[in-house]
């Protein structure tokens, strides 16, 4: 049987591109499959200030472009082809392409990432990256001395609300119930933080702004139906994320809430299948840790291939 590649990488965000860089530089027979443009969520990030090596920061687009160019310098083959399914049950892994046909490989790195849940209200898309953010760790320093709103009551929203108070003067937490989902220990910290004000039983109905970006948020109390408005310069939508796992056979490998479980070598529960980046089950999702995991995943795949021979 002819096997198409030693290694296939699925996903062309920072994790996939890093795995691709290492694999191509190690002269593995590798191809990276991406459904659209390379860069992943970074492409939707206005400005990146926390990726090492760029002391002045750079735009998400520039970072994606530089990562792609660096991988291509080592002749990484990147194919724009969506995957619609895969079979991981055998030693040789098979990927089903949307355009028809299959590709086979000895090792696979899954790096398809995740996407933040959107609140789907007027103004959200219009002001994305102009005051609407899905990552407080990334964007909090842009809100020094300002007033911002956090939507959500889970661990992410509550932890990030605390982080935001290091920069913002005032943080409103807007939650649709009168009780937080976040763990008690995180709750105790934010309840003691006098920069944070909770607005309970309330959902946002619109984000408003002008050519400077976000200027306010419109709200509705779900118990009383009362409408209100708040002047804010930033809205952090932190209501959970979804793994991009639609093409992955979740009955064939171990997952947690749809995120892939890996060990410290980035190996999944299936021999020869590794995963890295936002798709894996973990607490922190940053470009820098995705890149680190992808490095480990590629070196582990290389080690696995060496032991097959
Ligand atoms: P999450 O636990 O699913 O919480 C999502 C929050 O957003 C909930 O409070 C939910 O409200 C609210 N929400 C969802 N859809 C909404 C909508 N359409 N409108 C308004 N509010 C909405 O998500 P997460 O906080 O991102 O956490 C994801 C996972 O990572 C969790 O397992 C979490 O424990 C873990 N995590 C752990 C840590 C840590 O241990 N330090 C830190 C961050 C994340 P309801 O409560 O009413 O459903």
Tab-separated table of N, CA and C in Angstrom, residues 50-174:
chain	number	residue	atom	x	y	z
A	50	UNK	N	2.046	40.310	22.955
A	50	UNK	CA	2.606	39.382	23.943
A	50	UNK	C	3.241	38.161	23.306
A	51	UNK	N	3.646	38.282	22.039
A	51	UNK	CA	4.375	37.172	21.422
A	51	UNK	C	5.850	37.545	21.406
A	52	UNK	N	6.693	36.755	22.061
A	52	UNK	CA	8.091	37.152	22.228
A	52	UNK	C	8.812	37.360	20.892
A	53	UNK	N	9.759	38.264	20.901
A	53	UNK	CA	10.581	38.499	19.709
A	53	UNK	C	10.163	39.728	18.927
A	54	UNK	N	9.025	40.317	19.306
A	54	UNK	CA	8.535	41.509	18.605
A	54	UNK	C	8.318	42.615	19.634
A	55	UNK	N	9.391	43.325	20.009
A	55	UNK	CA	9.303	44.256	21.140
A	55	UNK	C	8.282	45.364	20.937
A	56	UNK	N	7.979	45.719	19.692
A	56	UNK	CA	6.978	46.770	19.464
A	56	UNK	C	5.591	46.199	19.198
A	57	UNK	N	5.444	44.861	19.271
A	57	UNK	CA	4.180	44.247	18.895
A	57	UNK	C	4.047	44.233	17.376
A	58	UNK	N	3.017	43.556	16.891
A	58	UNK	CA	2.754	43.550	15.447
A	58	UNK	C	1.306	43.145	15.225
A	59	UNK	N	0.798	43.401	14.017
A	59	UNK	CA	-0.603	43.058	13.778
A	59	UNK	C	-0.727	41.539	13.664
A	60	UNK	N	-1.925	41.028	13.946
A	60	UNK	CA	-2.172	39.592	13.818
A	60	UNK	C	-1.879	39.131	12.398
A	61	UNK	N	-2.263	39.961	11.432
A	61	UNK	CA	-2.048	39.620	10.027
A	61	UNK	C	-0.549	39.464	9.746
A	62	UNK	N	0.255	40.402	10.261
A	62	UNK	CA	1.718	40.347	10.051
A	62	UNK	C	2.320	39.093	10.684
A	63	UNK	N	1.847	38.774	11.899
A	63	UNK	CA	2.402	37.593	12.578
A	63	UNK	C	2.077	36.336	11.766
A	64	UNK	N	0.831	36.233	11.303
A	64	UNK	CA	0.423	35.069	10.504
A	64	UNK	C	1.279	34.981	9.237
A	65	UNK	N	1.487	36.136	8.619
A	65	UNK	CA	2.259	36.200	7.383
A	65	UNK	C	3.711	35.764	7.615
A	66	UNK	N	4.289	36.228	8.732
A	66	UNK	CA	5.686	35.887	9.039
A	66	UNK	C	5.815	34.397	9.363
A	67	UNK	N	4.844	33.861	10.111
A	67	UNK	CA	4.908	32.430	10.457
A	67	UNK	C	4.795	31.581	9.193
A	68	UNK	N	3.916	31.997	8.278
A	68	UNK	CA	3.728	31.245	7.030
A	68	UNK	C	5.005	31.321	6.182
A	69	UNK	N	5.578	32.525	6.077
A	69	UNK	CA	6.779	32.705	5.256
A	69	UNK	C	7.945	31.881	5.817
A	70	UNK	N	8.043	31.835	7.152
A	70	UNK	CA	9.153	31.091	7.770
A	70	UNK	C	9.029	29.590	7.471
A	71	UNK	N	7.799	29.069	7.559
A	71	UNK	CA	7.597	27.635	7.257
A	71	UNK	C	7.867	27.366	5.775
A	72	UNK	N	7.457	28.300	4.923
A	72	UNK	CA	7.644	28.097	3.470
A	72	UNK	C	9.112	28.182	3.073
A	73	UNK	N	9.911	28.934	3.869
A	73	UNK	CA	11.350	29.024	3.581
A	73	UNK	C	11.988	27.640	3.618
A	74	UNK	N	11.379	26.739	4.414
A	74	UNK	CA	11.892	25.363	4.480
A	74	UNK	C	11.061	24.439	3.592
A	75	UNK	N	10.330	25.072	2.649
A	75	UNK	CA	9.571	24.356	1.617
A	75	UNK	C	8.448	23.502	2.182
A	76	UNK	N	7.828	23.981	3.261
A	76	UNK	CA	6.638	23.283	3.746
A	76	UNK	C	5.564	23.348	2.667
A	77	UNK	N	4.995	22.187	2.336
A	77	UNK	CA	3.888	22.162	1.370
A	77	UNK	C	2.583	22.467	2.124
A	78	UNK	N	1.898	23.526	1.687
A	78	UNK	CA	0.621	23.885	2.317
A	78	UNK	C	-0.467	23.726	1.258
A	79	UNK	N	-1.458	22.883	1.567
A	79	UNK	CA	-2.552	22.681	0.598
A	79	UNK	C	-3.819	23.262	1.186
A	80	UNK	N	-4.506	24.068	0.363
A	80	UNK	CA	-5.787	24.607	0.820
A	80	UNK	C	-6.881	23.623	0.468
A	81	UNK	N	-7.191	22.758	1.415
A	81	UNK	CA	-8.207	21.743	1.130
A	81	UNK	C	-8.918	21.344	2.421
A	82	UNK	N	-10.206	21.622	2.517
A	82	UNK	CA	-10.923	21.242	3.737
A	82	UNK	C	-11.018	19.720	3.895
A	83	UNK	N	-10.903	19.283	5.146
A	83	UNK	CA	-11.049	17.863	5.498
A	83	UNK	C	-12.476	17.672	5.988
A	84	UNK	N	-13.138	16.601	5.547
A	84	UNK	CA	-14.513	16.395	6.034
A	84	UNK	C	-14.628	15.191	6.965
A	85	UNK	N	-13.555	14.440	7.101
A	85	UNK	CA	-13.601	13.304	8.020
A	85	UNK	C	-12.253	12.629	8.071
A	86	UNK	N	-12.109	11.720	9.029
A	86	UNK	CA	-10.853	10.968	9.120
A	86	UNK	C	-11.083	9.639	9.815
A	87	UNK	N	-10.208	8.692	9.515
A	87	UNK	CA	-10.269	7.387	10.168
A	87	UNK	C	-8.931	7.150	10.863
A	88	UNK	N	-8.994	7.034	12.188
A	88	UNK	CA	-7.757	6.925	12.977
A	88	UNK	C	-7.604	5.529	13.579
A	89	UNK	N	-8.449	4.570	13.128
A	89	UNK	CA	-8.511	3.262	13.796
A	89	UNK	C	-7.319	2.354	13.471
A	90	UNK	N	-6.646	2.662	12.367
A	90	UNK	CA	-5.570	1.759	11.924
A	90	UNK	C	-4.214	2.453	12.054
A	91	UNK	N	-3.145	1.677	11.841
A	91	UNK	CA	-1.803	2.271	11.919
A	91	UNK	C	-1.664	3.396	10.901
A	92	UNK	N	-2.212	3.173	9.709
A	92	UNK	CA	-2.195	4.211	8.680
A	92	UNK	C	-3.478	5.031	8.815
A	93	UNK	N	-3.317	6.334	9.001
A	93	UNK	CA	-4.477	7.223	9.205
A	93	UNK	C	-4.964	7.720	7.839
A	94	UNK	N	-6.280	7.806	7.686
A	94	UNK	CA	-6.862	8.237	6.404
A	94	UNK	C	-7.674	9.510	6.602
A	95	UNK	N	-7.402	10.508	5.755
A	95	UNK	CA	-8.157	11.763	5.805
A	95	UNK	C	-9.035	11.864	4.563
A	96	UNK	N	-10.293	12.248	4.745
A	96	UNK	CA	-11.228	12.401	3.627
A	96	UNK	C	-11.327	13.880	3.264
A	97	UNK	N	-11.066	14.171	2.012
A	97	UNK	CA	-11.029	15.561	1.553
A	97	UNK	C	-12.392	15.987	1.014
A	98	UNK	N	-12.739	17.264	1.243
A	98	UNK	CA	-14.017	17.779	0.737
A	98	UNK	C	-14.073	17.703	-0.788
A	99	UNK	N	-12.915	17.901	-1.414
A	99	UNK	CA	-12.885	17.893	-2.891
A	99	UNK	C	-13.006	16.478	-3.455
A	100	UNK	N	-13.059	15.480	-2.571
A	100	UNK	CA	-13.109	14.082	-2.993
A	100	UNK	C	-11.746	13.446	-2.797
A	101	UNK	N	-11.733	12.131	-2.623
A	101	UNK	CA	-10.470	11.416	-2.456
A	101	UNK	C	-9.997	11.427	-1.011
A	102	UNK	N	-8.878	10.764	-0.801
A	102	UNK	CA	-8.331	10.644	0.551
A	102	UNK	C	-6.826	10.905	0.531
A	103	UNK	N	-6.285	11.153	1.711
A	103	UNK	CA	-4.829	11.201	1.890
A	103	UNK	C	-4.516	10.297	3.076
A	104	UNK	N	-3.404	9.580	2.987
A	104	UNK	CA	-3.022	8.695	4.087
A	104	UNK	C	-1.676	9.139	4.670
A	105	UNK	N	-1.482	8.794	5.949
A	105	UNK	CA	-0.223	9.182	6.603
A	105	UNK	C	0.085	8.236	7.757
A	106	UNK	N	1.376	8.259	8.157
A	106	UNK	CA	1.789	7.430	9.298
A	106	UNK	C	1.564	8.159	10.618
A	107	UNK	N	1.743	9.466	10.583
A	107	UNK	CA	1.490	10.259	11.791
A	107	UNK	C	0.672	11.490	11.412
A	108	UNK	N	-0.041	11.982	12.415
A	108	UNK	CA	-0.972	13.089	12.175
A	108	UNK	C	-0.840	14.071	13.336
A	109	UNK	N	-0.822	15.356	13.012
A	109	UNK	CA	-0.904	16.381	14.073
A	109	UNK	C	-2.190	17.171	13.852
A	110	UNK	N	-3.057	17.138	14.855
A	110	UNK	CA	-4.331	17.869	14.777
A	110	UNK	C	-4.124	19.246	15.409
A	111	UNK	N	-4.381	20.283	14.620
A	111	UNK	CA	-4.161	21.656	15.119
A	111	UNK	C	-5.227	22.573	14.527
A	112	UNK	N	-6.478	22.153	14.673
A	112	UNK	CA	-7.569	22.891	14.014
A	112	UNK	C	-8.123	24.030	14.877
A	113	UNK	N	-7.636	24.152	16.113
A	113	UNK	CA	-7.979	25.317	16.912
A	113	UNK	C	-9.384	25.302	17.500
A	114	UNK	N	-9.815	26.480	17.907
A	114	UNK	CA	-11.122	26.647	18.544
A	114	UNK	C	-11.641	28.022	18.162
A	115	UNK	N	-12.898	28.247	18.443
A	115	UNK	CA	-13.471	29.569	18.143
A	115	UNK	C	-14.283	30.036	19.350
A	116	UNK	N	-14.198	31.327	19.676
A	116	UNK	CA	-14.974	31.803	20.826
A	116	UNK	C	-16.459	31.847	20.475
A	117	UNK	N	-17.295	31.568	21.463
A	117	UNK	CA	-18.740	31.739	21.246
A	117	UNK	C	-19.028	33.222	21.088
A	118	UNK	N	-19.906	33.519	20.166
A	118	UNK	CA	-20.321	34.905	19.957
A	118	UNK	C	-21.669	35.122	20.628
A	119	UNK	N	-21.938	36.369	20.974
A	119	UNK	CA	-23.186	36.682	21.667
A	119	UNK	C	-24.301	36.982	20.653
A	120	UNK	N	-23.884	37.262	19.410
A	120	UNK	CA	-24.836	37.484	18.304
A	120	UNK	C	-25.820	38.610	18.584
A	121	UNK	N	-25.293	39.779	18.835
A	121	UNK	CA	-26.137	40.975	19.009
A	121	UNK	C	-25.631	42.069	18.067
A	122	UNK	N	-26.485	43.038	17.739
A	122	UNK	CA	-26.033	44.125	16.867
A	122	UNK	C	-24.793	44.814	17.449
A	123	UNK	N	-23.844	45.121	16.572
A	123	UNK	CA	-22.626	45.827	16.990
A	123	UNK	C	-21.461	44.890	17.283
A	124	UNK	N	-21.753	43.615	17.576
A	124	UNK	CA	-20.659	42.700	17.951
A	124	UNK	C	-19.664	42.532	16.798
A	125	UNK	N	-20.181	42.207	15.627
A	125	UNK	CA	-19.285	41.997	14.483
A	125	UNK	C	-18.679	43.331	14.035
A	126	UNK	N	-19.499	44.381	14.032
A	126	UNK	CA	-19.035	45.687	13.549
A	126	UNK	C	-17.843	46.201	14.363
A	127	UNK	N	-17.883	45.955	15.690
A	127	UNK	CA	-16.818	46.504	16.540
A	127	UNK	C	-15.793	45.448	16.972
A	128	UNK	N	-15.805	44.280	16.318
A	128	UNK	CA	-14.807	43.236	16.640
A	128	UNK	C	-13.420	43.826	16.412
A	129	UNK	N	-12.532	43.643	17.390
A	129	UNK	CA	-11.161	44.182	17.361
A	129	UNK	C	-11.129	45.709	17.386
A	130	UNK	N	-12.287	46.368	17.596
A	130	UNK	CA	-12.331	47.838	17.769
A	130	UNK	C	-13.061	48.138	19.080
A	131	UNK	N	-12.840	47.252	20.061
A	131	UNK	CA	-13.510	47.432	21.350
A	131	UNK	C	-14.207	46.159	21.798
A	132	UNK	N	-14.549	45.287	20.844
A	132	UNK	CA	-15.109	43.982	21.223
A	132	UNK	C	-13.962	42.981	21.157
A	133	UNK	N	-13.748	42.274	22.268
A	133	UNK	CA	-12.629	41.331	22.345
A	133	UNK	C	-13.123	40.004	22.909
A	134	UNK	N	-12.415	38.936	22.543
A	134	UNK	CA	-12.729	37.600	23.057
A	134	UNK	C	-11.568	37.076	23.904
A	135	UNK	N	-10.588	37.936	24.198
A	135	UNK	CA	-9.409	37.489	24.949
A	135	UNK	C	-8.884	38.632	25.808
A	136	UNK	N	-9.180	38.573	27.116
A	136	UNK	CA	-8.724	39.648	27.996
A	136	UNK	C	-7.219	39.562	28.220
A	137	UNK	N	-6.678	38.348	28.293
A	137	UNK	CA	-5.225	38.210	28.468
A	137	UNK	C	-4.501	38.939	27.333
A	138	UNK	N	-5.082	38.846	26.120
A	138	UNK	CA	-4.432	39.490	24.963
A	138	UNK	C	-4.624	41.009	24.981
A	139	UNK	N	-5.824	41.464	25.319
A	139	UNK	CA	-6.177	42.855	25.032
A	139	UNK	C	-6.286	43.769	26.257
A	140	UNK	N	-6.245	43.219	27.478
A	140	UNK	CA	-6.434	44.045	28.682
A	140	UNK	C	-5.523	45.279	28.713
A	141	UNK	N	-4.226	45.159	28.359
A	141	UNK	CA	-3.352	46.342	28.474
A	141	UNK	C	-3.778	47.519	27.595
A	142	UNK	N	-4.647	47.276	26.594
A	142	UNK	CA	-5.122	48.387	25.754
A	142	UNK	C	-6.181	49.229	26.480
A	143	UNK	N	-6.623	48.760	27.661
A	143	UNK	CA	-7.747	49.428	28.352
A	143	UNK	C	-7.316	50.088	29.653
A	144	UNK	N	-6.076	50.511	29.695
A	144	UNK	CA	-5.559	51.195	30.887
A	144	UNK	C	-6.392	52.444	31.185
A	145	UNK	N	-6.899	52.538	32.420
A	145	UNK	CA	-7.639	53.729	32.843
A	145	UNK	C	-9.052	53.827	32.279
A	146	UNK	N	-9.528	52.776	31.630
A	146	UNK	CA	-10.849	52.855	30.969
A	146	UNK	C	-11.907	52.044	31.705
A	147	UNK	N	-13.124	52.112	31.163
A	147	UNK	CA	-14.241	51.345	31.720
A	147	UNK	C	-14.634	50.272	30.710
A	148	UNK	N	-14.736	49.044	31.176
A	148	UNK	CA	-15.052	47.946	30.255
A	148	UNK	C	-16.152	47.063	30.840
A	149	UNK	N	-16.761	46.266	29.963
A	149	UNK	CA	-17.760	45.283	30.403
A	149	UNK	C	-17.274	43.893	30.047
A	150	UNK	N	-17.533	42.946	30.941
A	150	UNK	CA	-17.266	41.528	30.675
A	150	UNK	C	-18.621	40.841	30.627
A	151	UNK	N	-18.843	40.045	29.576
A	151	UNK	CA	-20.083	39.263	29.488
A	151	UNK	C	-19.738	37.828	29.857
A	152	UNK	N	-20.497	37.243	30.804
A	152	UNK	CA	-20.279	35.847	31.183
A	152	UNK	C	-20.068	35.708	32.675
A	153	UNK	N	-20.271	34.482	33.160
A	153	UNK	CA	-20.124	34.242	34.595
A	153	UNK	C	-19.355	32.965	34.882
A	154	UNK	N	-18.642	32.446	33.864
A	154	UNK	CA	-17.854	31.221	34.035
A	154	UNK	C	-16.453	31.548	34.532
A	155	UNK	N	-15.612	30.513	34.622
A	155	UNK	CA	-14.248	30.713	35.116
A	155	UNK	C	-13.469	31.716	34.284
A	156	UNK	N	-13.632	31.629	32.952
A	156	UNK	CA	-12.871	32.539	32.096
A	156	UNK	C	-13.281	33.974	32.362
A	157	UNK	N	-14.589	34.244	32.339
A	157	UNK	CA	-15.076	35.615	32.523
A	157	UNK	C	-14.623	36.173	33.873
A	158	UNK	N	-14.715	35.353	34.911
A	158	UNK	CA	-14.432	35.861	36.260
A	158	UNK	C	-12.924	36.045	36.478
A	159	UNK	N	-12.143	35.069	35.989
A	159	UNK	CA	-10.683	35.215	36.098
A	159	UNK	C	-10.225	36.444	35.310
A	160	UNK	N	-10.775	36.598	34.108
A	160	UNK	CA	-10.336	37.697	33.241
A	160	UNK	C	-10.843	39.047	33.753
A	161	UNK	N	-11.995	39.055	34.418
A	161	UNK	CA	-12.477	40.313	35.007
A	161	UNK	C	-11.457	40.796	36.033
A	162	UNK	N	-10.945	39.867	36.835
A	162	UNK	CA	-9.917	40.209	37.827
A	162	UNK	C	-8.663	40.740	37.138
A	163	UNK	N	-8.252	40.061	36.071
A	163	UNK	CA	-7.050	40.485	35.331
A	163	UNK	C	-7.243	41.887	34.748
A	164	UNK	N	-8.443	42.151	34.235
A	164	UNK	CA	-8.721	43.458	33.619
A	164	UNK	C	-8.566	44.608	34.612
A	165	UNK	N	-8.840	44.344	35.896
A	165	UNK	CA	-8.761	45.438	36.879
A	165	UNK	C	-7.324	45.913	37.093
A	166	UNK	N	-6.347	45.164	36.608
A	166	UNK	CA	-4.953	45.641	36.692
A	166	UNK	C	-4.756	46.825	35.753
A	167	UNK	N	-5.638	46.971	34.781
A	167	UNK	CA	-5.493	48.025	33.769
A	167	UNK	C	-6.689	48.982	33.794
A	168	UNK	N	-7.891	48.424	33.687
A	168	UNK	CA	-9.089	49.262	33.591
A	168	UNK	C	-9.398	49.864	34.963
A	169	UNK	N	-10.055	51.034	34.950
A	169	UNK	CA	-10.477	51.662	36.210
A	169	UNK	C	-11.732	50.999	36.751
A	170	UNK	N	-12.567	50.515	35.810
A	170	UNK	CA	-13.864	49.968	36.234
A	170	UNK	C	-14.222	48.801	35.314
A	171	UNK	N	-14.663	47.698	35.913
A	171	UNK	CA	-15.056	46.525	35.123
A	171	UNK	C	-16.466	46.108	35.550
A	172	UNK	N	-17.403	46.177	34.608
A	172	UNK	CA	-18.744	45.651	34.869
A	172	UNK	C	-18.774	44.202	34.424
A	173	UNK	N	-19.290	43.313	35.283
A	173	UNK	CA	-19.512	41.925	34.859
A	173	UNK	C	-21.010	41.748	34.671
A	174	UNK	N	-21.378	41.418	33.446
A	174	UNK	CA	-22.801	41.297	33.113
A	174	UNK	C	-23.118	39.813	32.961
